[in-house]
Short mmCIF file of C-alpha atoms and ligand atoms in Angstrom, two decimals:
data_model
loop_
_atom_site.label_atom_id
_atom_site.label_comp_id
_atom_site.label_asym_id
_atom_site.label_seq_id
_atom_site.Cartn_x
_atom_site.Cartn_y
_atom_site.Cartn_z
CA MET F 1 95.36 74.23 38.21
CA ALA F 2 98.51 76.36 38.34
CA ASN F 3 101.19 74.90 36.08
CA ILE F 4 103.39 72.05 37.27
CA ASP F 5 106.45 74.35 37.81
CA GLU F 6 104.52 76.70 40.09
CA ARG F 7 102.97 73.75 41.99
CA ILE F 8 106.42 72.16 42.66
CA LYS F 9 107.86 75.44 43.77
CA ALA F 10 104.89 76.22 46.04
CA LEU F 11 104.99 72.73 47.62
CA THR F 12 108.80 73.02 48.12
CA ASP F 13 108.52 76.36 49.90
CA GLN F 14 105.49 75.38 51.93
CA LEU F 15 107.06 72.12 53.17
CA ASN F 16 110.36 73.87 54.03
CA LYS F 17 108.36 76.47 56.02
CA TYR F 18 106.51 73.74 57.93
CA SER F 19 109.83 71.99 58.58
CA HIS F 20 111.32 75.21 60.06
CA GLU F 21 108.24 75.69 62.29
CA TYR F 22 108.47 72.09 63.56
CA TYR F 23 112.19 71.52 63.97
CA VAL F 24 113.61 74.99 64.63
CA LEU F 25 110.72 76.93 66.29
CA ASP F 26 109.08 73.85 67.87
CA GLN F 27 105.78 75.47 66.88
CA PRO F 28 104.20 73.34 64.09
CA SER F 29 101.21 75.10 62.39
CA VAL F 30 99.86 71.94 60.64
CA PRO F 31 99.46 68.30 61.77
CA ASP F 32 102.01 65.71 60.56
CA SER F 33 99.30 64.18 58.35
CA GLU F 34 99.07 67.37 56.30
CA TYR F 35 102.87 67.65 55.98
CA ASP F 36 103.04 63.96 54.86
CA GLN F 37 100.20 64.42 52.33
CA LEU F 38 101.93 67.46 50.69
CA LEU F 39 105.30 65.63 50.71
CA GLN F 40 103.70 62.63 48.93
CA GLU F 41 102.30 65.01 46.27
CA LEU F 42 105.74 66.57 45.78
CA ILE F 43 107.47 63.16 45.54
CA LYS F 44 105.02 62.12 42.80
CA LEU F 45 105.47 65.40 40.86
CA GLU F 46 109.29 65.17 41.11
CA GLU F 47 109.15 61.56 39.89
CA ALA F 48 107.06 62.63 36.88
CA TYR F 49 109.12 65.81 36.19
CA PRO F 50 112.64 65.22 37.65
CA GLU F 51 114.06 68.21 35.77
CA LYS F 52 111.68 70.47 37.72
CA LYS F 53 112.92 69.34 41.16
CA GLN F 54 114.27 72.31 43.20
CA ALA F 55 117.84 72.12 44.70
CA HIS F 56 116.27 72.89 48.15
CA SER F 57 113.54 70.27 47.88
CA PRO F 58 112.65 68.57 51.20
CA THR F 59 112.89 65.22 49.37
CA GLU F 60 116.68 65.77 49.55
CA ARG F 61 116.48 64.91 53.24
CA VAL F 62 115.80 61.14 52.92
CA GLY F 63 119.31 60.33 51.81
CA GLY F 64 120.81 59.76 48.37
CA LYS F 65 123.34 57.52 46.67
CA VAL F 66 126.01 55.66 48.70
CA LEU F 67 129.39 57.42 48.53
CA ASP F 68 132.64 55.48 48.24
CA GLY F 69 134.50 58.08 50.27
CA PHE F 70 134.43 61.69 51.52
CA THR F 71 136.17 64.43 49.48
CA LYS F 72 138.32 66.93 51.30
CA VAL F 73 137.23 70.50 51.89
CA THR F 74 139.47 73.49 52.67
CA HIS F 75 137.99 75.98 55.15
CA GLU F 76 138.83 79.46 53.67
CA ARG F 77 138.12 80.78 57.15
CA PRO F 78 139.70 78.21 59.51
CA MET F 79 137.53 76.54 62.12
CA LEU F 80 139.38 77.37 65.33
CA SER F 81 139.47 75.27 68.48
CA LEU F 82 139.06 76.63 72.02
CA ALA F 83 141.56 76.84 74.84
CA ASN F 84 140.23 75.28 78.06
CA ALA F 85 139.58 76.59 81.54
CA PHE F 86 139.07 74.14 84.43
CA ASN F 87 138.40 76.39 87.44
CA GLU F 88 137.54 79.85 88.59
CA GLU F 89 141.20 80.99 88.58
CA ASP F 90 141.57 80.04 84.91
CA LEU F 91 138.49 82.14 84.14
CA ARG F 92 139.77 85.17 86.04
CA ASP F 93 143.18 84.83 84.35
CA PHE F 94 141.34 84.88 80.97
CA ASP F 95 139.43 88.01 82.00
CA ARG F 96 142.65 89.72 83.07
CA ARG F 97 144.45 88.76 79.82
CA VAL F 98 141.54 90.10 77.71
CA LYS F 99 141.45 93.43 79.57
CA ALA F 100 145.19 93.81 79.43
CA GLY F 101 145.27 92.98 75.72
CA LEU F 102 142.56 95.57 74.97
CA ASP F 103 143.74 98.06 77.59
CA VAL F 104 140.14 98.49 78.74
CA ASP F 105 138.58 97.66 82.11
CA ASP F 106 135.08 96.82 81.03
CA VAL F 107 134.55 93.99 78.54
CA SER F 108 131.21 92.27 78.03
CA TYR F 109 131.09 88.52 77.29
CA VAL F 110 128.58 86.13 75.76
CA ALA F 111 128.32 82.84 77.67
CA GLU F 112 127.01 79.88 75.66
CA LEU F 113 126.41 76.15 76.32
CA LYS F 114 129.15 73.93 74.91
CA ILE F 115 127.24 71.18 73.08
CA ASP F 116 128.98 67.79 73.18
CA GLY F 117 128.83 66.98 69.49
CA LEU F 118 130.78 67.44 66.26
CA ALA F 119 131.85 70.83 64.88
CA VAL F 120 130.56 71.37 61.34
CA SER F 121 130.46 74.17 58.81
CA LEU F 122 127.46 74.83 56.50
CA ARG F 123 128.13 76.76 53.28
CA TYR F 124 125.39 78.57 51.34
CA GLN F 125 125.78 80.04 47.82
CA ASP F 126 123.09 82.56 46.81
CA GLY F 127 120.81 81.02 49.46
CA GLU F 128 121.24 77.41 48.55
CA PHE F 129 122.87 74.92 51.01
CA VAL F 130 125.75 73.77 48.81
CA ARG F 131 128.22 72.16 51.18
CA GLY F 132 128.57 70.83 54.68
CA ALA F 133 131.91 69.82 56.16
CA THR F 134 133.46 68.49 59.34
CA ARG F 135 136.01 70.66 61.21
CA GLY F 136 138.84 68.15 60.53
CA ASP F 137 142.09 69.81 61.57
CA GLY F 138 140.52 73.29 61.31
CA GLU F 139 141.93 73.91 57.81
CA ILE F 140 140.91 70.74 56.02
CA GLY F 141 137.69 68.86 56.71
CA GLU F 142 135.55 66.24 54.96
CA ASP F 143 132.55 66.93 52.77
CA ILE F 144 129.51 65.39 54.52
CA THR F 145 126.86 67.45 52.72
CA GLN F 146 124.58 64.46 52.02
CA ASN F 147 124.49 63.45 55.68
CA LEU F 148 123.97 67.00 56.92
CA LYS F 149 120.98 67.43 54.52
CA THR F 150 119.24 64.72 56.56
CA ILE F 151 119.27 66.98 59.66
CA ASN F 152 115.75 68.45 59.53
CA SER F 153 116.64 71.63 61.40
CA ILE F 154 119.23 72.65 58.78
CA PRO F 155 117.57 75.06 56.28
CA LEU F 156 118.17 73.97 52.66
CA LYS F 157 117.57 77.56 51.53
CA ILE F 158 118.21 80.94 53.28
CA ASP F 159 117.51 84.53 52.21
CA GLU F 160 121.14 85.64 51.95
CA PRO F 161 122.91 86.44 48.67
CA GLY F 162 126.52 85.47 47.89
CA THR F 163 128.65 83.17 50.09
CA PHE F 164 127.50 82.62 53.66
CA GLU F 165 128.91 80.08 56.12
CA ALA F 166 127.35 79.09 59.44
CA ARG F 167 129.29 77.02 62.00
CA GLY F 168 127.89 74.91 64.74
CA GLU F 169 127.73 71.62 66.57
CA ALA F 170 125.86 68.62 65.18
CA PHE F 171 124.69 66.35 68.03
CA MET F 172 122.47 63.41 68.93
CA PRO F 173 119.74 64.19 71.49
CA LYS F 174 119.83 62.00 74.64
CA THR F 175 116.51 60.18 73.76
CA SER F 176 117.73 59.37 70.24
CA PHE F 177 120.97 58.03 71.76
CA MET F 178 119.13 55.76 74.20
CA HIS F 179 116.85 54.36 71.44
CA LEU F 180 119.78 53.85 69.04
CA ASN F 181 121.80 51.90 71.69
CA LYS F 182 118.75 49.84 72.67
CA ALA F 183 118.39 48.83 68.95
CA ARG F 184 122.07 48.06 68.71
CA GLU F 185 122.03 45.81 71.71
CA ILE F 186 119.02 43.94 70.27
CA ASN F 187 121.00 43.51 67.01
CA GLU F 188 124.00 42.41 69.06
CA GLU F 189 125.96 45.47 67.76
CA GLU F 190 128.44 47.39 69.86
CA PRO F 191 126.54 50.26 71.63
CA PHE F 192 128.01 53.80 71.32
CA ALA F 193 129.85 55.02 74.45
CA ASN F 194 128.17 58.46 74.41
CA PRO F 195 125.98 60.72 72.18
CA ARG F 196 129.04 62.52 70.79
CA ASN F 197 130.50 59.26 69.43
CA ALA F 198 127.08 58.30 68.08
CA ALA F 199 126.76 61.69 66.27
CA ALA F 200 130.31 61.37 64.84
CA GLY F 201 129.64 57.77 63.78
CA SER F 202 126.36 58.81 62.08
CA LEU F 203 127.91 61.71 60.16
CA ARG F 204 130.73 59.45 58.96
CA GLN F 205 128.22 57.14 57.21
CA LEU F 206 128.85 56.76 53.51
CA ASP F 207 125.17 55.86 53.13
CA SER F 208 123.14 58.97 54.00
CA LYS F 209 120.00 56.81 54.35
CA VAL F 210 121.59 55.46 57.58
CA ALA F 211 122.33 59.03 58.77
CA ALA F 212 118.69 59.99 58.01
CA LYS F 213 117.53 57.45 60.58
CA ARG F 214 119.78 58.73 63.44
CA HIS F 215 117.65 61.75 64.36
CA LEU F 216 120.62 64.16 64.55
CA ASP F 217 120.18 67.82 65.38
CA ILE F 218 122.35 70.95 65.31
CA PHE F 219 122.94 74.32 67.05
CA LEU F 220 124.72 77.02 65.04
CA TYR F 221 127.01 79.35 67.02
CA ALA F 222 129.24 81.33 64.62
CA ILE F 223 129.30 82.90 61.21
CA GLY F 224 132.29 81.88 59.04
CA GLN F 225 132.88 83.33 55.63
CA TRP F 226 130.38 86.15 54.91
CA GLU F 227 130.75 88.75 52.16
CA ASN F 228 128.31 91.20 53.73
CA ARG F 229 129.80 90.99 57.25
CA SER F 230 128.23 93.92 59.10
CA MET F 231 127.48 93.10 62.72
CA GLU F 232 129.20 94.80 65.70
CA THR F 233 128.79 92.01 68.23
CA HIS F 234 128.74 88.22 68.46
CA SER F 235 125.26 88.37 70.07
CA ALA F 236 124.03 90.24 66.95
CA ASP F 237 125.54 87.39 64.84
CA LEU F 238 123.51 84.86 66.91
CA THR F 239 120.31 86.85 66.42
CA TYR F 240 121.02 87.14 62.68
CA LEU F 241 121.64 83.38 62.34
CA ARG F 242 118.21 82.76 63.98
CA SER F 243 116.52 85.35 61.68
CA LEU F 244 117.92 83.43 58.67
CA GLY F 245 116.18 80.24 59.89
CA PHE F 246 119.09 78.50 61.68
CA LYS F 247 118.62 76.71 64.95
CA THR F 248 120.64 78.52 67.60
CA ASN F 249 120.79 77.53 71.22
CA THR F 250 118.55 79.96 73.15
CA GLU F 251 120.40 79.50 76.50
CA TRP F 252 123.17 82.05 75.72
CA LYS F 253 123.60 85.02 78.06
CA ASP F 254 125.16 88.48 77.86
CA CYS F 255 127.52 88.82 80.84
CA GLN F 256 128.85 92.27 81.84
CA THR F 257 131.49 90.77 84.20
CA ILE F 258 133.39 87.48 84.68
CA ASP F 259 131.43 87.12 87.95
CA GLU F 260 128.21 86.87 85.88
CA VAL F 261 129.94 84.27 83.73
CA ILE F 262 130.84 82.25 86.81
CA ALA F 263 127.23 82.42 88.07
CA PHE F 264 126.04 81.21 84.63
CA ILE F 265 128.49 78.27 84.87
CA GLU F 266 127.33 77.38 88.37
CA HIS F 267 123.71 77.44 87.17
CA TRP F 268 124.28 75.04 84.27
CA GLN F 269 126.68 72.74 86.16
CA VAL F 270 123.56 71.79 88.19
CA ARG F 271 120.92 72.13 85.49
CA ARG F 272 122.68 70.24 82.66
CA ALA F 273 120.94 66.96 83.53
CA ASP F 274 117.60 68.56 82.59
CA LEU F 275 118.73 69.35 79.05
CA THR F 276 117.65 67.07 76.16
CA TYR F 277 121.22 67.07 74.87
CA GLU F 278 124.64 66.63 76.45
CA ILE F 279 126.91 69.63 77.13
CA ASP F 280 130.54 69.31 78.26
CA GLY F 281 131.04 72.92 79.36
CA ILE F 282 130.39 76.59 78.78
CA VAL F 283 132.00 78.74 76.05
CA ILE F 284 132.83 82.38 76.89
CA LYS F 285 133.36 84.92 74.07
CA VAL F 286 134.19 88.58 74.01
CA ASP F 287 131.00 90.09 72.58
CA ARG F 288 132.34 93.08 70.59
CA LEU F 289 133.70 91.90 67.25
CA SER F 290 136.23 94.78 66.93
CA TYR F 291 137.71 93.56 70.28
CA GLN F 292 137.89 90.01 68.89
CA GLU F 293 139.86 91.34 65.88
CA ARG F 294 142.29 93.27 68.12
CA LEU F 295 142.90 90.25 70.37
CA GLY F 296 143.39 87.95 67.39
CA ARG F 297 144.31 84.30 67.78
CA THR F 298 147.16 81.79 68.38
CA ALA F 299 147.83 79.19 65.67
CA LYS F 300 144.78 77.17 66.78
CA SER F 301 142.60 79.19 69.09
CA PRO F 302 141.09 82.65 69.48
CA ARG F 303 142.46 84.83 72.35
CA TRP F 304 138.97 86.24 72.76
CA ALA F 305 137.19 82.96 73.73
CA ILE F 306 137.69 80.13 76.18
CA ALA F 307 135.82 76.90 77.03
CA TYR F 308 135.15 76.10 80.70
CA LYS F 309 135.00 72.29 80.96
CA PHE F 310 132.76 70.65 83.48
CA PRO F 311 134.46 67.92 85.51
CA ALA F 312 133.96 64.55 83.83
CA GLU F 313 130.42 63.29 84.68
CA GLU F 314 131.09 59.56 84.17
CA VAL F 315 133.31 59.38 87.24
CA ALA F 316 130.65 61.13 89.34
CA THR F 317 127.99 58.73 88.07
CA THR F 318 130.12 55.62 88.74
CA LEU F 319 131.02 56.85 92.23
CA ARG F 320 127.36 57.68 92.94
CA ALA F 321 126.48 54.10 91.85
CA ILE F 322 129.13 52.60 94.17
CA GLU F 323 128.01 54.81 97.10
CA PHE F 324 124.41 53.73 96.45
CA SER F 325 125.22 50.05 96.31
CA VAL F 326 127.23 49.81 99.57
C1 3B9 Z 1 134.62 80.62 68.78
C2 3B9 Z 1 134.66 79.33 67.98
C3 3B9 Z 1 136.12 78.91 67.78
C4 3B9 Z 1 133.96 79.45 66.62
N1 3B9 Z 1 134.60 80.49 65.81
C5 3B9 Z 1 135.39 80.21 64.74
O1 3B9 Z 1 135.61 79.04 64.35
C6 3B9 Z 1 136.10 81.31 64.05
C7 3B9 Z 1 136.99 81.07 63.01
C8 3B9 Z 1 137.66 82.11 62.41
C9 3B9 Z 1 137.45 83.41 62.84
O2 3B9 Z 1 138.12 84.48 62.28
C10 3B9 Z 1 139.23 84.29 61.47
C11 3B9 Z 1 139.19 84.79 60.15
C12 3B9 Z 1 140.30 84.58 59.39
C13 3B9 Z 1 141.46 83.94 59.86
C14 3B9 Z 1 141.43 83.50 61.20
C15 3B9 Z 1 140.35 83.69 62.01
C16 3B9 Z 1 136.59 83.69 63.86
C17 3B9 Z 1 135.87 82.64 64.48
C18 3B9 Z 1 133.90 78.23 68.76
C19 3B9 Z 1 134.39 76.91 68.73
C20 3B9 Z 1 133.63 75.91 69.41
C21 3B9 Z 1 132.39 76.28 70.05
C22 3B9 Z 1 131.55 75.36 70.70
N2 3B9 Z 1 131.86 74.05 70.80
N3 3B9 Z 1 130.41 75.75 71.30
C23 3B9 Z 1 130.07 77.07 71.23
N4 3B9 Z 1 128.97 77.44 71.85
N5 3B9 Z 1 130.83 78.00 70.61
C24 3B9 Z 1 132.00 77.63 69.98
N6 3B9 Z 1 132.74 78.58 69.31
#
């Protein structure tokens, strides 16, 4: 039998690979029973040889000690917020400002779904997931590493040397939200108003064993601090994030004109109900990174991106209910 060290390393890498297939690619290559059997073997070996446990062991995902508070984290590269657009005119104004600012008449955009969750930053040092933080005020956030480790689609190890930061939105899928509120009603606890609040409440848990039961997920949409920054476009960044093992939202679209952006928005305004997670709009970004640099940012927001917000759905739902009842 290979020595204990090799067996623990082999099990750790094998289980992380199976986790990536199941939670990121949605293409499991082994049945759950095989995953559970290998995990039990690793748990036993780590109990017998705790000093041989790897930092990126999948046993890190079940939750650890209860914290008595969250430490503060400074984002070297600030997490910016987005200016809003509410109608077609706002979008065309944005397009005009971008072209005027760059003095060009053809700018390509990337349109992405705006997940209704909580913005977080994932920091990796020499491939190991070392710190996860909330956005906070953009400069200072809270260290929620223990809770983020319970999100199965977050890789605990990536093949990237040095410092690498991925930014994205942690969220609670609609089905997890319904089951959680059903359980809270049965326990006579206050139900959460929406999946966003449920995700925020789950990530603010000091006991990560509670977060581990909340079935949170994440989509990454930006690269933060990165020593080997080398891409030319934002779409190349998204492709690179996926190649590193991150879960990115596949519904993004390259748009050559603002008209294509508007068509994308109209498509998802209708189709959003079919998604397994809530979105509250569409984010539009100038694709070329050199153009982003030239446009720069205001104190809080980039000049090269904007968020189109869908009209609030609750009102529509309530009205529909009233219409239906009369
Ligand atoms: C565009 C960005 C704001 C991320 N980008 C950044 O946070 C960011 C931060 C510093 C940057 O560069 C700087 C470097 C040094 C100083 C200042 C800025 C560049 C991008 C953003 C925000 C929210 C998003 C959301 N809810 N959904 C999607 N789909 N995309 C989103 N994208």
